[in-house]
Amino acid sequence: MKLVVLGGGGVRSPFLAKSIVSNAHIANITEVVFMDNDGEKLNIFGGLSKIISERINSDIQFDYTTDAEEALKDADFIITTLRVGGDVCRTYDERVCLDLGVLGQETTGAGGFGMAMRSIPTLLEYCDIIKKVSKENALIFNFTNPSGLVTQALRDAGHNNVYGICDAPSEFIKQMIRAVDSTAEEFSVKCYGLNHLSWFKDAKVNGVDVMDKLLNDEAVYNSTDMRSFDRELVKIMGDTLMNDYLQYYYYRERKVDKIKSAKCTRGETILDINARMFEKLKGIDVEKNYDEAFDIYMEHYMERENSYGLIETGVERIDLLEKMTIDQFIDEPDEGGYAGVALNFIKAFVGGKACEMVLSIPNNGAIKELEDTDVVEISCIIEKGKVTPVPVDDIHAMQVNLMKIMKLYERTAVKAITNTSREKAIKALTIHPLVNSYSLAKEIVDQFIDKYQVYTAKWH
């Protein structure tokens, strides 16, 4: 089986390669190809990934290339993890919005629309190539942000082999499992909503309800993603646990103030760290000096990851990472991340034991308040050749309201981007609850179109 990663020249590539190769047996993966159109970065991060792959499992054929058709030829599985426009465009997305007093966060915020303007057309082109040269029933796992919106666009275009994946729900579920001193086999919970806008309820251990324990345990509000939320808000929302990204909706003005008072945005932080890393790495022969290259890589990667959420919350992440040598990195047990989600999906889908996981897929009646074609983030049962969302009843009215508004935004945004329509784009951002203003939406859209001429030349 052949697995291809589109966006294989990204900074996270060595971690992604480790996860894929370490768990390749789960899905009978024998060939892995990392593809990226930035050859210079691919040579560094793809090169590091290849060395890691060979040291973990030399039986896996691992290659990297800038040729999309070559990479995707006869592929069985594809993971998309693109950042179209790079870190520079991300910083512009954020600043345009922030200067207008609007959250520019790259998935939930209006900045996500800027990223979608670049990501969706590019991924539609890749999907056409996949249709032409990959295996007939190739599966596509989209991790490109804003993941829910992008997955909706690809599904709307008829690419019914696309599944949105995100490691946020699975990581939070791991935190819940630790909080009740349980195991993945014993624990179950229903996730429902949209990507980066989801809730969790009906948590059980061996069929016994543990929601009250999770909702009222002080440690949960100190040492899990629930530390972003007040207990009173949880009660108001109907006593359900929440995806960490919901903080951007329920504490909107605090987040804007926090980011404005910081010296730089998250995107600007990443741009600086990555630029310093790349400058040090580009003069090194990765193949001959991989220990030195990996040491530089890991130093900057730790700085990047350990600063996650710091600007927006003012507190460090829960699980601070420690710098490792390449040997320590390879020996460290792998927790999977979004690659693990994809590989476990593959195993169950192609004929393994049925499993449950959170995916972004068409609703198909699981949340009755939304349309069947709406892509939702929801617990799913995966078994041979079939993916079934777990129905969710009795959803709190406030949650339904936010979901319906955001889906109206997403539907309109997809139409705007696929039809290159300025008017529809303004309409979409006017709907968005974190913008909710025609004048602001108009200003944001016009600045994006003007700035991204290489991507927006056909917009009208």
PDB file of C-alpha atoms in Angstrom, residues 4-7 35 68-69 71-82 84 118-144 147 149-164 418:
ATOM      1  CA  VAL A   4       1.449  10.086   0.026  1.00  0.00           C
ATOM      2  CA  VAL A   5       1.746  13.283   2.078  1.00  0.00           C
ATOM      3  CA  LEU A   6       1.003  16.512   0.200  1.00  0.00           C
ATOM      4  CA  GLY A   7       2.864  19.241   2.082  1.00  0.00           C
ATOM      5  CA  MET A  35       5.580  15.746  -1.832  1.00  0.00           C
ATOM      6  CA  ALA A  68       2.837  15.834  -7.728  1.00  0.00           C
ATOM      7  CA  GLU A  69       1.918  13.366 -10.458  1.00  0.00           C
ATOM      8  CA  ALA A  71       4.147  11.217  -6.012  1.00  0.00           C
ATOM      9  CA  LEU A  72       0.436  10.472  -6.439  1.00  0.00           C
ATOM     10  CA  LYS A  73       0.772   7.774  -9.107  1.00  0.00           C
ATOM     11  CA  ASP A  74      -0.922   4.580  -7.869  1.00  0.00           C
ATOM     12  CA  ALA A  75      -1.373   6.047  -4.362  1.00  0.00           C
ATOM     13  CA  ASP A  76      -3.784   4.224  -2.083  1.00  0.00           C
ATOM     14  CA  PHE A  77      -3.935   6.909   0.622  1.00  0.00           C
ATOM     15  CA  ILE A  78      -3.196  10.638   0.673  1.00  0.00           C
ATOM     16  CA  ILE A  79      -2.772  12.994   3.630  1.00  0.00           C
ATOM     17  CA  THR A  80      -3.016  16.703   2.811  1.00  0.00           C
ATOM     18  CA  THR A  81      -1.206  19.099   5.133  1.00  0.00           C
ATOM     19  CA  LEU A  82      -0.625  22.237   3.080  1.00  0.00           C
ATOM     20  CA  VAL A  84      -0.519  27.585   0.756  1.00  0.00           C
ATOM     21  CA  ARG A 118      -5.576  29.925  -1.019  1.00  0.00           C
ATOM     22  CA  SER A 119      -6.034  26.333   0.167  1.00  0.00           C
ATOM     23  CA  ILE A 120      -9.286  25.289  -1.500  1.00  0.00           C
ATOM     24  CA  PRO A 121      -8.355  26.012  -5.163  1.00  0.00           C
ATOM     25  CA  THR A 122      -4.969  24.334  -4.670  1.00  0.00           C
ATOM     26  CA  LEU A 123      -6.491  21.220  -3.121  1.00  0.00           C
ATOM     27  CA  LEU A 124      -9.135  21.000  -5.827  1.00  0.00           C
ATOM     28  CA  GLU A 125      -6.290  20.856  -8.354  1.00  0.00           C
ATOM     29  CA  TYR A 126      -4.587  18.095  -6.379  1.00  0.00           C
ATOM     30  CA  CYS A 127      -7.870  16.178  -6.167  1.00  0.00           C
ATOM     31  CA  ASP A 128      -8.106  16.277  -9.957  1.00  0.00           C
ATOM     32  CA  ILE A 129      -4.594  14.818 -10.203  1.00  0.00           C
ATOM     33  CA  ILE A 130      -5.521  12.138  -7.645  1.00  0.00           C
ATOM     34  CA  LYS A 131      -8.565  11.229  -9.712  1.00  0.00           C
ATOM     35  CA  LYS A 132      -6.347  10.883 -12.784  1.00  0.00           C
ATOM     36  CA  VAL A 133      -3.271   8.980 -11.476  1.00  0.00           C
ATOM     37  CA  SER A 134      -4.010   7.474  -8.053  1.00  0.00           C
ATOM     38  CA  LYS A 135      -5.800   4.210  -7.310  1.00  0.00           C
ATOM     39  CA  GLU A 136      -9.488   4.318  -8.170  1.00  0.00           C
ATOM     40  CA  ASN A 137     -10.621   4.091  -4.554  1.00  0.00           C
ATOM     41  CA  ALA A 138      -7.817   6.166  -3.023  1.00  0.00           C
ATOM     42  CA  LEU A 139      -8.729   7.731   0.323  1.00  0.00           C
ATOM     43  CA  ILE A 140      -7.884  11.370   1.056  1.00  0.00           C
ATOM     44  CA  PHE A 141      -7.379  12.576   4.625  1.00  0.00           C
ATOM     45  CA  ASN A 142      -7.529  16.351   4.819  1.00  0.00           C
ATOM     46  CA  PHE A 143      -5.561  18.060   7.568  1.00  0.00           C
ATOM     47  CA  THR A 144      -5.165  21.358   5.691  1.00  0.00           C
ATOM     48  CA  SER A 147      -9.965  21.688   7.939  1.00  0.00           C
ATOM     49  CA  LEU A 149     -14.285  24.343   5.616  1.00  0.00           C
ATOM     50  CA  VAL A 150     -11.760  22.797   3.220  1.00  0.00           C
ATOM     51  CA  THR A 151     -13.290  19.328   3.621  1.00  0.00           C
ATOM     52  CA  GLN A 152     -16.737  20.835   2.947  1.00  0.00           C
ATOM     53  CA  ALA A 153     -15.452  22.416  -0.271  1.00  0.00           C
ATOM     54  CA  LEU A 154     -13.865  19.191  -1.520  1.00  0.00           C
ATOM     55  CA  ARG A 155     -16.991  17.174  -0.705  1.00  0.00           C
ATOM     56  CA  ASP A 156     -19.214  19.770  -2.390  1.00  0.00           C
ATOM     57  CA  ALA A 157     -17.049  19.434  -5.501  1.00  0.00           C
ATOM     58  CA  GLY A 158     -17.874  15.720  -5.635  1.00  0.00           C
ATOM     59  CA  HIS A 159     -14.756  14.299  -4.026  1.00  0.00           C
ATOM     60  CA  ASN A 160     -16.561  11.812  -1.818  1.00  0.00           C
ATOM     61  CA  ASN A 161     -13.349  10.044  -0.845  1.00  0.00           C
ATOM     62  CA  VAL A 162     -12.239  12.942   1.408  1.00  0.00           C
ATOM     63  CA  TYR A 163     -12.323  12.701   5.207  1.00  0.00           C
ATOM     64  CA  GLY A 164     -11.332  15.557   7.503  1.00  0.00           C
ATOM     65  CA  THR A 418     -15.217  28.224  -5.760  1.00  0.00           C
TER      66      THR A 418
END
